[in-house]
CSV table of C-alpha atoms in Angstrom, one decimal:
chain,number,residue,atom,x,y,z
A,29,UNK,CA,72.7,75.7,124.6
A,30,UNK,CA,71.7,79.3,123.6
A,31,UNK,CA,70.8,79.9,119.8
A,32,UNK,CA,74.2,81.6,119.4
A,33,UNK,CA,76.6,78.4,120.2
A,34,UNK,CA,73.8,76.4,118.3
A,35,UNK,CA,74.6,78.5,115.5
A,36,UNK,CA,78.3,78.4,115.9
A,37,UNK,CA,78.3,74.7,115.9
A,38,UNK,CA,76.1,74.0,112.9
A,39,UNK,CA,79.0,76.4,111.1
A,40,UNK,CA,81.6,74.2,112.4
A,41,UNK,CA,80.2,70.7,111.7
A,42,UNK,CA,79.9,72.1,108.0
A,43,UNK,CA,83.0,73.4,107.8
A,44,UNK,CA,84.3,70.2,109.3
A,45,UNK,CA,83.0,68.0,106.6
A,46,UNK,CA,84.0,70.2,103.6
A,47,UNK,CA,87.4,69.7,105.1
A,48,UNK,CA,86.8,66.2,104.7
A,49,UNK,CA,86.3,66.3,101.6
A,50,UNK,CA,88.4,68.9,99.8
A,51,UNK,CA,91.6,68.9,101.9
A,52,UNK,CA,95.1,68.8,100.1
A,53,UNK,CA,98.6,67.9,101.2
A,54,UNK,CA,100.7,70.0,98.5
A,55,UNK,CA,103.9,67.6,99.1
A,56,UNK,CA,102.0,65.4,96.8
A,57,UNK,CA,99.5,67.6,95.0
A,58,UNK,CA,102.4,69.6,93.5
A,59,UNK,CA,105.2,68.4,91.0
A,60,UNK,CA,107.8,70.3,93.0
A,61,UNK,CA,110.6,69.2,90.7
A,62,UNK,CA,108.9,70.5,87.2
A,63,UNK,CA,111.1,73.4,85.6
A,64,UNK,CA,109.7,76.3,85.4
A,65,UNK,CA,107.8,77.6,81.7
A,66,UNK,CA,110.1,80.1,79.8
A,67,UNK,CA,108.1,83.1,79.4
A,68,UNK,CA,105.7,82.5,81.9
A,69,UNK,CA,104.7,85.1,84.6
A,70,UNK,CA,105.0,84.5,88.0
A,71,UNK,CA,102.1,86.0,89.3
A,72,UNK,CA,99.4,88.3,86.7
A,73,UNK,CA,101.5,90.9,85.8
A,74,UNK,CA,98.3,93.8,86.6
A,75,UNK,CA,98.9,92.6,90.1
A,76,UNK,CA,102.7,93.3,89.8
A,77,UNK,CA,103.4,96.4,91.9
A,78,UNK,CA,105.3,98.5,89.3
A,79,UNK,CA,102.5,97.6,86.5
A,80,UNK,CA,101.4,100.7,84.2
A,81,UNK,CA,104.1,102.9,86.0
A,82,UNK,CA,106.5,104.7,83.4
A,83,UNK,CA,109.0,102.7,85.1
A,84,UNK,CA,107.4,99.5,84.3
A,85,UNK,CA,106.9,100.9,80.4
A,86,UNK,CA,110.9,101.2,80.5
A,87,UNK,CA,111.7,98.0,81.7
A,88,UNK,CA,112.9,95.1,79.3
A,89,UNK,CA,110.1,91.7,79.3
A,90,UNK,CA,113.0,89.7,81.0
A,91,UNK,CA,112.9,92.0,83.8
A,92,UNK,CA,109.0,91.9,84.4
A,93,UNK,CA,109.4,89.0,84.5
A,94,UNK,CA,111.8,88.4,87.3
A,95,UNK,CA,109.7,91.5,88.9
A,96,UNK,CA,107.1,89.0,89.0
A,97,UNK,CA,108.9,85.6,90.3
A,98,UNK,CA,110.7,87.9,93.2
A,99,UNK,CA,107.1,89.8,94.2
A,100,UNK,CA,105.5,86.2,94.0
A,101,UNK,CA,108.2,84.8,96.7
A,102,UNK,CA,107.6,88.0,98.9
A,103,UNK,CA,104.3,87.2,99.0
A,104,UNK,CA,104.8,84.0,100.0
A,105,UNK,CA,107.3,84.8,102.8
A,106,UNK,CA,104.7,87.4,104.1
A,107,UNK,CA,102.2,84.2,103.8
A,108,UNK,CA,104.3,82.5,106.4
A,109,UNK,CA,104.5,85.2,108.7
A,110,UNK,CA,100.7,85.8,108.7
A,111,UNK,CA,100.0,81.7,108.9
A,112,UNK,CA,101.9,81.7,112.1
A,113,UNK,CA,100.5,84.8,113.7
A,114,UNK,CA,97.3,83.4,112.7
A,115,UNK,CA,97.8,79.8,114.3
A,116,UNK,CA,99.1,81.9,117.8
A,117,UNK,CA,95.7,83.7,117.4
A,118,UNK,CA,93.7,80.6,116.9
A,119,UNK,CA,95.2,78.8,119.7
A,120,UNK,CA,94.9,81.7,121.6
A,121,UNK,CA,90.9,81.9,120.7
A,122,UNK,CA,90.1,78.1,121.6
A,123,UNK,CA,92.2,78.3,125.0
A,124,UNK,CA,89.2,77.9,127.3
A,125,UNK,CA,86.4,77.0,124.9
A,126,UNK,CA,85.4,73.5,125.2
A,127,UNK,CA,87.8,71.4,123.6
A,128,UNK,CA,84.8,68.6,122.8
A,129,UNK,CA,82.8,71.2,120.5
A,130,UNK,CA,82.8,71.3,116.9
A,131,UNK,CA,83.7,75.2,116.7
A,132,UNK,CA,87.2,73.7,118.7
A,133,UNK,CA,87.9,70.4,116.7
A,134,UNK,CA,87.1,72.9,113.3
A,135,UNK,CA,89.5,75.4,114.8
A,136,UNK,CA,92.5,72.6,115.4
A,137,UNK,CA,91.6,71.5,111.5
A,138,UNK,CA,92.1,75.4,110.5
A,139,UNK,CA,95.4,75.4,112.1
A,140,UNK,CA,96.7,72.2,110.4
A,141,UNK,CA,95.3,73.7,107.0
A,142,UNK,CA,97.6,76.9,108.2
A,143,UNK,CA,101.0,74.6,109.0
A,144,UNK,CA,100.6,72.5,105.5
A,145,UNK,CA,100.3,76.1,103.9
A,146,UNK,CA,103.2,78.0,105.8
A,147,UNK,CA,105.1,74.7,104.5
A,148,UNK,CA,104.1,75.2,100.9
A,149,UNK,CA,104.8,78.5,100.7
A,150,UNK,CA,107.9,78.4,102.3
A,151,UNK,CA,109.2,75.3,99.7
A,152,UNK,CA,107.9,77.7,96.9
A,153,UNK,CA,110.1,80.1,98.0
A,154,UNK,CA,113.4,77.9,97.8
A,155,UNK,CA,112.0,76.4,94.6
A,156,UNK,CA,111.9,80.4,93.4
A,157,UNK,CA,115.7,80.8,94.0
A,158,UNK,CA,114.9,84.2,95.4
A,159,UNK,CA,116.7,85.4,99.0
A,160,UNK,CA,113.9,84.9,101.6
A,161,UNK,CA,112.1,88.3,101.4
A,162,UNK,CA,109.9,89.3,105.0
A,163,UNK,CA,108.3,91.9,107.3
A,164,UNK,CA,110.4,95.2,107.9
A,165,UNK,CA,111.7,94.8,111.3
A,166,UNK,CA,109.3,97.5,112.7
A,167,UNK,CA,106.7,95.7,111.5
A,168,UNK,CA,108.2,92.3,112.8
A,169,UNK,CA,107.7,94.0,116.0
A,170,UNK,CA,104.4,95.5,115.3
A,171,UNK,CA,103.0,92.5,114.2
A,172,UNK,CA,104.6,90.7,117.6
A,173,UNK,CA,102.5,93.5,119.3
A,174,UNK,CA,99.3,93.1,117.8
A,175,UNK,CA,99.1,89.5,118.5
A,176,UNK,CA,99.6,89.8,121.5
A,177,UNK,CA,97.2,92.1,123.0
A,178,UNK,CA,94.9,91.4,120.2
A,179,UNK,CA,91.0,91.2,121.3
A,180,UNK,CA,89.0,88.1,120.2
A,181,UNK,CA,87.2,90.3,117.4
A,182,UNK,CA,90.4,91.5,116.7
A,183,UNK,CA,91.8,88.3,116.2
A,184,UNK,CA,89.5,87.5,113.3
A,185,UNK,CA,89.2,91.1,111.9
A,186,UNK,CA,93.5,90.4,111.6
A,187,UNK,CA,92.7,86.9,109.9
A,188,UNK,CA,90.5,88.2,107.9
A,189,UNK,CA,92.9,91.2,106.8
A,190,UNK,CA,95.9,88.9,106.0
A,191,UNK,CA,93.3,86.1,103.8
A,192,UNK,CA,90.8,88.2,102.0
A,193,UNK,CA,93.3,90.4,100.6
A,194,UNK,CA,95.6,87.3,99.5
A,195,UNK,CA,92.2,85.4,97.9
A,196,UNK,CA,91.4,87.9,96.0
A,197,UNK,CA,94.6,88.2,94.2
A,198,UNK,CA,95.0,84.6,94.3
A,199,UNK,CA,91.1,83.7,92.7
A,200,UNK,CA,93.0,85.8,89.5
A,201,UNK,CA,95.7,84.2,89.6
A,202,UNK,CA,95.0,80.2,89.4
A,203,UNK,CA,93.0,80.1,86.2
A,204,UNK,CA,95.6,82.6,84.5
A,205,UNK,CA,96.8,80.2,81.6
A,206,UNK,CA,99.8,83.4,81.8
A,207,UNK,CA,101.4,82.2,85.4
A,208,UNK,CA,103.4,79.3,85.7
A,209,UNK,CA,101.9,76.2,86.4
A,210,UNK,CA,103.0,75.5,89.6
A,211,UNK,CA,102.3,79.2,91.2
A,212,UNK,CA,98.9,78.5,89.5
A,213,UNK,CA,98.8,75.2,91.5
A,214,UNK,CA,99.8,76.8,95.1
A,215,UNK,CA,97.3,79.6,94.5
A,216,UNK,CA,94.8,76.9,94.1
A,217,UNK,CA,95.4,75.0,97.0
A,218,UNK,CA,95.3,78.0,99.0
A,219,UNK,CA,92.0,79.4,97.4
A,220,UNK,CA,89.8,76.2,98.2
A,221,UNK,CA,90.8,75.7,101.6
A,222,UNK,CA,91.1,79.9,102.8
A,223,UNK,CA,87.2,80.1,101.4
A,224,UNK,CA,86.6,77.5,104.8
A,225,UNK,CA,89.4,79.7,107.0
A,226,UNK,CA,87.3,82.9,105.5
A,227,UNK,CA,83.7,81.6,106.2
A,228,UNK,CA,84.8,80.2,110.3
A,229,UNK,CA,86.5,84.0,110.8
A,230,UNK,CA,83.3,85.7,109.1
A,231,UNK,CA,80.6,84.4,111.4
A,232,UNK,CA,82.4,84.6,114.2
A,233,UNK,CA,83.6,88.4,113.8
A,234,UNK,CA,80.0,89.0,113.4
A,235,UNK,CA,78.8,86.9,116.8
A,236,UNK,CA,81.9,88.4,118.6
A,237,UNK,CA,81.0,92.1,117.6
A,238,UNK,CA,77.4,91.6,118.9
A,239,UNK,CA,78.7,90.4,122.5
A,240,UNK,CA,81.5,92.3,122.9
A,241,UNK,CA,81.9,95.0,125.4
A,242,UNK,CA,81.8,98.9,124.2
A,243,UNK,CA,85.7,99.4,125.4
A,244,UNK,CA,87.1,96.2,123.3
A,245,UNK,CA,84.8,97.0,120.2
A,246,UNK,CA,86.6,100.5,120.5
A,247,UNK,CA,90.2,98.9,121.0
A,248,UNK,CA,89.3,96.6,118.0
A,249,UNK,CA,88.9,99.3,115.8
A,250,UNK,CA,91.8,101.2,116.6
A,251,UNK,CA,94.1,97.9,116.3
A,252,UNK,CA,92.5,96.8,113.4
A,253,UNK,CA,93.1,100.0,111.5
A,254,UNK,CA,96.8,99.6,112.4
A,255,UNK,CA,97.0,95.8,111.3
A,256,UNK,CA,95.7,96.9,107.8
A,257,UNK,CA,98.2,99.4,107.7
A,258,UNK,CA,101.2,96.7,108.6
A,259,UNK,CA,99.9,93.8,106.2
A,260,UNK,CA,99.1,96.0,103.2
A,261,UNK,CA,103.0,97.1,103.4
A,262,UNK,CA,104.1,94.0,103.9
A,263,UNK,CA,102.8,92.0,101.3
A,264,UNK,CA,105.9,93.2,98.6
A,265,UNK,CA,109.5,94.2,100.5
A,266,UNK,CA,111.4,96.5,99.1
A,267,UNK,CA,114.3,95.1,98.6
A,268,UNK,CA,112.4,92.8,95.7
A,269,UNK,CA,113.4,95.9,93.3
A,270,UNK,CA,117.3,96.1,93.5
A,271,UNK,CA,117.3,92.1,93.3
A,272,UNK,CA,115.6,92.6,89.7
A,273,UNK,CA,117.9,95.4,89.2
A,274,UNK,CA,116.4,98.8,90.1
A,275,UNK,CA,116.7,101.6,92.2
A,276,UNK,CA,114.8,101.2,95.2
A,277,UNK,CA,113.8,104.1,96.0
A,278,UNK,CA,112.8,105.0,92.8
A,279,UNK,CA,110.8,101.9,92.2
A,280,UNK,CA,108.9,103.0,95.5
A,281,UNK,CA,107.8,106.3,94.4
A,282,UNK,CA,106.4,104.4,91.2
A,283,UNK,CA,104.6,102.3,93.2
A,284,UNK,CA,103.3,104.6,95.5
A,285,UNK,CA,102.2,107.3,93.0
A,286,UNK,CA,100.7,104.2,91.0
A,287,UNK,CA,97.2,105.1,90.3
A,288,UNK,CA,96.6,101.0,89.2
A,289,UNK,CA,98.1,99.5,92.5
A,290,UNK,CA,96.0,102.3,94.6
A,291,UNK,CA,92.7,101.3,92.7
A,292,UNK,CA,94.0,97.4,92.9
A,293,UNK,CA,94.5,97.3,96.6
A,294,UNK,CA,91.1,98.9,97.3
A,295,UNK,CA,89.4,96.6,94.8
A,296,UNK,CA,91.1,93.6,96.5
A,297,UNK,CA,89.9,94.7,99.9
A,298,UNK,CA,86.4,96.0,99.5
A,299,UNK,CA,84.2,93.2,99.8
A,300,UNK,CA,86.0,92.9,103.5
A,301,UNK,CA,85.6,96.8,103.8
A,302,UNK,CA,81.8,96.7,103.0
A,303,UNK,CA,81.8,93.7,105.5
A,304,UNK,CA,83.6,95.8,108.1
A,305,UNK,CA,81.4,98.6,107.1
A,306,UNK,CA,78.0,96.5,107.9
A,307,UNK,CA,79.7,95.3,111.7
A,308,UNK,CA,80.4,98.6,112.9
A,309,UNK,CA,84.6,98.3,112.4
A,310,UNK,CA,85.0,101.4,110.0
A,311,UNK,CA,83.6,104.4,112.7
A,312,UNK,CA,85.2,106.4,115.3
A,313,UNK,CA,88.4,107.3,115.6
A,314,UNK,CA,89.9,104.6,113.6
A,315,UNK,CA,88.8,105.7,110.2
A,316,UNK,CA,92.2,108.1,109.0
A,317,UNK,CA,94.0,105.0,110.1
A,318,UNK,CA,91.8,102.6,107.5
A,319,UNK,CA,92.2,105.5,105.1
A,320,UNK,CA,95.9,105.4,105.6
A,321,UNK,CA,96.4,101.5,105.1
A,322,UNK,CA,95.7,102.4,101.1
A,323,UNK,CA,92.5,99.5,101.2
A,324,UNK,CA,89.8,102.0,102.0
């Protein structure tokens, strides 16, 4: 075995036992039927999309705060969408690797980490009340695309996209005394078992860009750029603002002239950009289409 599988399996069997360890089911771990705290924020309201907007200075407390339990449900719809293209791209990945190896057995754990999560997150939704927000369906489409003809690096520069940017936000939100205890409690969950997910897509990127020919590094880049640019407008939908009772349109300028949710997007991706950055991802090409995704 050359020093590169070595290396890969000595990452798995680690990864293997921390998921022996700290593994939840969130049927149990979560008290699913507690009410909700009056008062309490759904998710920090600096990572609401409308925060420090004039729109969000003119909007009554009562209506943050339902900003912040409909944006909190989006984001967990968009969760379930990511999980399954992520499982797809998983399965896809471990196809004709040996099914015996640990780098296999940690990928099959990964995927029922993913299926316990899209369940969570999909029961937090109902428990929300909210209508069941999701991907445009141009991006529906796009994201069935980019699955699809996805390279190997580009299936963990994707996972990496859709977790990294979620963690971050997430890492703020479960020790926020602010945010309701059971978002707190999902957020948690998530946190602990996406830093395993994070680590297994992070060494391999790395391995896959050293191996990979010139022509799919190239085609990595370009369809990388362009699953940034799908995720990062797909995390909030739209229609979250004339649910809470504004104009749409207007609450979309605000968001998009926002100076705070510019600088917060790019805050919540640049640890991932810098490690894009030191793997050769961010170059050719591609680069107006990182610039255009708003996390560069």
């Amino acid at each position: 075995m050359d020093a590169t599988l070595i290396d890969r399996e000595k990452t798995a069997e680690r990864l293997l036992s921390a998921s022996a360890k700290h593994s939840f089911d969130p049927d149990i771990e979560l008290d699913w039927e507690a009410p909700f705290e009056d008062g309490a924020w759904f998710w920090p309201p600096e990572l609401v999309s409308l925060y420090d907007t004039p729109l969000w200075r003119r909007m009554p407390q009562e209506q943050r705060l339902a900003l912040s339990r409909h944006e909190a449900s989006s984001l967990c719809a968009s969760g379930v969408w990511f999980e399954t293209i992520l499982m797809q791209l998983l399965l896809r990945h471990t196809y004709s690797l040996d099914p015996t190896s640990a780098h296999v057995r940690y990928a099959l754990t990964e995927i029922a980490d993913e299926c316990r999560h899209s369940k969570m997150f999909a029961r937090a939704v109902t428990k929300f009340g909210t209508p069941v927000y999701g991907p445009s369906r141009l991006d529906h489409s796009l994201g069935r695309v980019l699955k699809t003809f996805s390279t190997t690096p580009g299936s963990f520069t994707g996972t990496l996209l859709a977790e990294e940017i979620l963690d971050w936000m997430q890492r703020l939100t479960f020790p926020d005394e602010r945010v309701q205890t059971f978002v707190r409690g999902v957020t948690r969950i998530h946190v602990v078992e996406e830093a395993r997910h994070i680590r297994y897509a992070r060494e391999e990127l790395r391995r896959q860009m050293v191996t990979a020919p010139r022509w799919e590094v190239g085609l990595t880049r370009a369809m990388s750029a362009e699953a940034a640019r799908v995720i990062a407008r797909s995390l909030i939908s739209p229609k979250v603002y004339a649910n809470v009772g504004l104009e749409p349109a207007e609450a979309v300028a605000a968001v998009r002239e926002s100076g705070h949710r510019q600088e917060m997007m790019r805050h919540s991706a640049k640890r991932l950009m810098d490690f894009f950055e030191e793997i050769g991802l961010l170059r050719g090409a591609s680069k107006p289409l990182w610039k255009a995704s708003g996390l560069l």
